mmCIF file of C-alpha atoms in Angstrom:
data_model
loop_
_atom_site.group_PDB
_atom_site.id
_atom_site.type_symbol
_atom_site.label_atom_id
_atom_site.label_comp_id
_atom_site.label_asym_id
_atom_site.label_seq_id
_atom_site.Cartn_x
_atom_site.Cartn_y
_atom_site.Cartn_z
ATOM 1 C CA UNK A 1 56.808 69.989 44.647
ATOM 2 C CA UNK A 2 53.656 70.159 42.470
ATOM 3 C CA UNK A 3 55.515 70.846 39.827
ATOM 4 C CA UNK A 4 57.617 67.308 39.657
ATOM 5 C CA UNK A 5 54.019 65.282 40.105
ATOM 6 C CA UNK A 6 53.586 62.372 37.935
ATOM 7 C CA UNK A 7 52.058 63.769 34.857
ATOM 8 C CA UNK A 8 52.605 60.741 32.444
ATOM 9 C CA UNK A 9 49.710 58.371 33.650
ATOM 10 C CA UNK A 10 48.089 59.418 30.239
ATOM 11 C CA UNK A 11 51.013 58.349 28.017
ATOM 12 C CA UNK A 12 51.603 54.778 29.905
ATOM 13 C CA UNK A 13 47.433 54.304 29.896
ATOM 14 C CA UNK A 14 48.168 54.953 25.755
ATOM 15 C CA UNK A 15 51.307 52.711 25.597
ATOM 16 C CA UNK A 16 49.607 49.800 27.439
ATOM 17 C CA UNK A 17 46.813 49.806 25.505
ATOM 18 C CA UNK A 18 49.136 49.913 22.384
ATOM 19 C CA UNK A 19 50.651 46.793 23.932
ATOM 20 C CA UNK A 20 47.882 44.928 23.916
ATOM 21 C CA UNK A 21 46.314 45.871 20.755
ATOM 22 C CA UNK A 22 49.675 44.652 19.362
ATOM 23 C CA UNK A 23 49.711 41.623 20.740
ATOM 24 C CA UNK A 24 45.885 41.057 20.103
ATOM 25 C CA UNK A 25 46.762 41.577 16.289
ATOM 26 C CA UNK A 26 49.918 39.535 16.843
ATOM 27 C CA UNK A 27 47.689 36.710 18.200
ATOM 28 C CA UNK A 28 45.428 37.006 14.925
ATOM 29 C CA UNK A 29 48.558 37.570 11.956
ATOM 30 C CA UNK A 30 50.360 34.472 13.852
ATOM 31 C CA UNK A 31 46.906 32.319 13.351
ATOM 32 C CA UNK A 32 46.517 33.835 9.811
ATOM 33 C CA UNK A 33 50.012 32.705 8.952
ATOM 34 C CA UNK A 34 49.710 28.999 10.316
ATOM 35 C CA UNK A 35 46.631 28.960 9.164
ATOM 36 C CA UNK A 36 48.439 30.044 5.562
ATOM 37 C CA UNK A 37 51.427 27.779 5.807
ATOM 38 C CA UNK A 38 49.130 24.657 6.437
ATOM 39 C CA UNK A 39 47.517 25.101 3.230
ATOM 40 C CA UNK A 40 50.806 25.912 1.257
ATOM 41 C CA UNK A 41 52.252 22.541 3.262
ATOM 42 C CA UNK A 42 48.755 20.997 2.267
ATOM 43 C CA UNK A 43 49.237 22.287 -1.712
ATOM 44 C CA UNK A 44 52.925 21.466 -2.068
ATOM 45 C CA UNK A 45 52.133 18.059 -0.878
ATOM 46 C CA UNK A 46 49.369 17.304 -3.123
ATOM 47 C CA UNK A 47 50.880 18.752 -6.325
ATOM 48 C CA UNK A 48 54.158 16.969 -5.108
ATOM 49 C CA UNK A 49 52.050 13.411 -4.819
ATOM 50 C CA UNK A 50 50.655 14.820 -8.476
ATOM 51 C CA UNK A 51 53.969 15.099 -9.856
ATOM 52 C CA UNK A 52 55.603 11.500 -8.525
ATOM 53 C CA UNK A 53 52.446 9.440 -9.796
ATOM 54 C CA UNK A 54 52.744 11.297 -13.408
ATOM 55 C CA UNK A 55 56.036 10.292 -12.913
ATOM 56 C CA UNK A 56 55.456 6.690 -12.529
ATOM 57 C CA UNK A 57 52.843 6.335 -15.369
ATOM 58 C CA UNK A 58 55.345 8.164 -17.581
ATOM 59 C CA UNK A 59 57.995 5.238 -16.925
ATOM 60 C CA UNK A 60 54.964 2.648 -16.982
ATOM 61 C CA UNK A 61 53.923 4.187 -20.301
ATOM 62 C CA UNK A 62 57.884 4.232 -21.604
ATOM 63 C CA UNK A 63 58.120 0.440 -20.247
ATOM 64 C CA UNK A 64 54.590 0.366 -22.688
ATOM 65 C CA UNK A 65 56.089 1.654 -25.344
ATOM 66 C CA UNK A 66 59.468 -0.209 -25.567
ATOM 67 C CA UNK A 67 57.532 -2.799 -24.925
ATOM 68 C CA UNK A 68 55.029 -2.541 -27.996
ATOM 69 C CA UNK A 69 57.982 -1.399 -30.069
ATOM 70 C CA UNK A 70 59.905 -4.803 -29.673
ATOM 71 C CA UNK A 71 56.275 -6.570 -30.709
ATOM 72 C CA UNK A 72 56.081 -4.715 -33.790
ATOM 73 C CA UNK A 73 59.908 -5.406 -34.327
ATOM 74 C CA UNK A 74 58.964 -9.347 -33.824
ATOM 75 C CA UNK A 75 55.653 -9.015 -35.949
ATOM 76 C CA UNK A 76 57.675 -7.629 -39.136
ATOM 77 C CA UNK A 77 60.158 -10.187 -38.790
ATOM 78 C CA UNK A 78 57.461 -12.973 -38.678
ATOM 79 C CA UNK A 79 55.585 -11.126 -41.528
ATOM 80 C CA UNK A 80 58.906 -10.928 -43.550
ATOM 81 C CA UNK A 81 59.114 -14.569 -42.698
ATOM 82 C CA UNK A 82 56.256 -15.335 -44.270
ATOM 83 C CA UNK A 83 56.145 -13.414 -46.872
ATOM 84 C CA UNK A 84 58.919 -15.294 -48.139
ATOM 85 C CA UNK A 85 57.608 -18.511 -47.546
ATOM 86 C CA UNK A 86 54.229 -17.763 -49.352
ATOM 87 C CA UNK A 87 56.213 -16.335 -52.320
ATOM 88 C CA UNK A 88 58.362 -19.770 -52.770
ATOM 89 C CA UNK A 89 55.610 -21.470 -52.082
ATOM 90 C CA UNK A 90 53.599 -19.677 -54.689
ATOM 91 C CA UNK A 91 57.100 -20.073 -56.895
ATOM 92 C CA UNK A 92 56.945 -23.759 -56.080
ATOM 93 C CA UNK A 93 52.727 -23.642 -57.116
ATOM 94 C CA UNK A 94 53.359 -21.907 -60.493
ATOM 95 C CA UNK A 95 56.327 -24.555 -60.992
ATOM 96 C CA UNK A 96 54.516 -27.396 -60.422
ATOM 97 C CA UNK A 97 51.837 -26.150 -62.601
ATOM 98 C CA UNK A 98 53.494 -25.724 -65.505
ATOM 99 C CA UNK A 99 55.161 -29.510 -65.025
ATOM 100 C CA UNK A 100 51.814 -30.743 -64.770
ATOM 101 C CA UNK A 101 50.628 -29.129 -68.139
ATOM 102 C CA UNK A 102 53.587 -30.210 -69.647
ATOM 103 C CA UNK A 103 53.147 -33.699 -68.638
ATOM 104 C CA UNK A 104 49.447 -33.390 -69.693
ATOM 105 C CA UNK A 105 50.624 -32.215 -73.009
ATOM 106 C CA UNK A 106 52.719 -35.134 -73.262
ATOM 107 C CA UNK A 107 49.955 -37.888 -71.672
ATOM 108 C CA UNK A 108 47.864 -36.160 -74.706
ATOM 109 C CA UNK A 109 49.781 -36.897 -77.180
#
């Protein structure tokens, strides 16, 4: 019956000690990955944050611009305003001028 002894205490020594290297190195990829998918979580959520407060100084900066847009529209009108009122009153000026010289001319005589 010698012949049917156990002879595979070698191979299951081998096979446990595979086991537990694998799980050993199982134990330290597992860490490695949370470790890895915090600071992905971490990244995604600061470029995320990033990307909504560009976001709401490009609208503030729109609202900025629209808003400076509709002054300028307001300041030409005002300037167009006045421009025509300085050029009748100028008109007027020149007019009144020249009735004044005439009626100097005519006091002269």
């Amino acid at each position: 019956m010698e012949d049917y002894d156990f002879h595979s205490g070698g191979i299951i020594q081998l096979l446990e000690k595979l086991e537990k290297d694998f799980r050993a190195e199982k134990l330290d990829v597992d860490k490695i990955e949370a470790s890895s998918l915090a600071a992905f979580e971490m990244f995604t959520q600061t470029k995320t944050d990033l990307v909504k407060d560009l976001n709401h100084k490009l609208e503030e900066t729109k609202k900025e611009k629209e808003q400076a847009i509709a002054d300028i529209v307001s300041a030409n009108q005002r300037l167009t305003t006045v421009e025509a009122t300085l050029l009748d009153d100028k008109e007027y000026t020149n007019e009144l001028s020249t009735m004044c010289q005439h009626k100097a001319k005519t006091w002269d005589q």
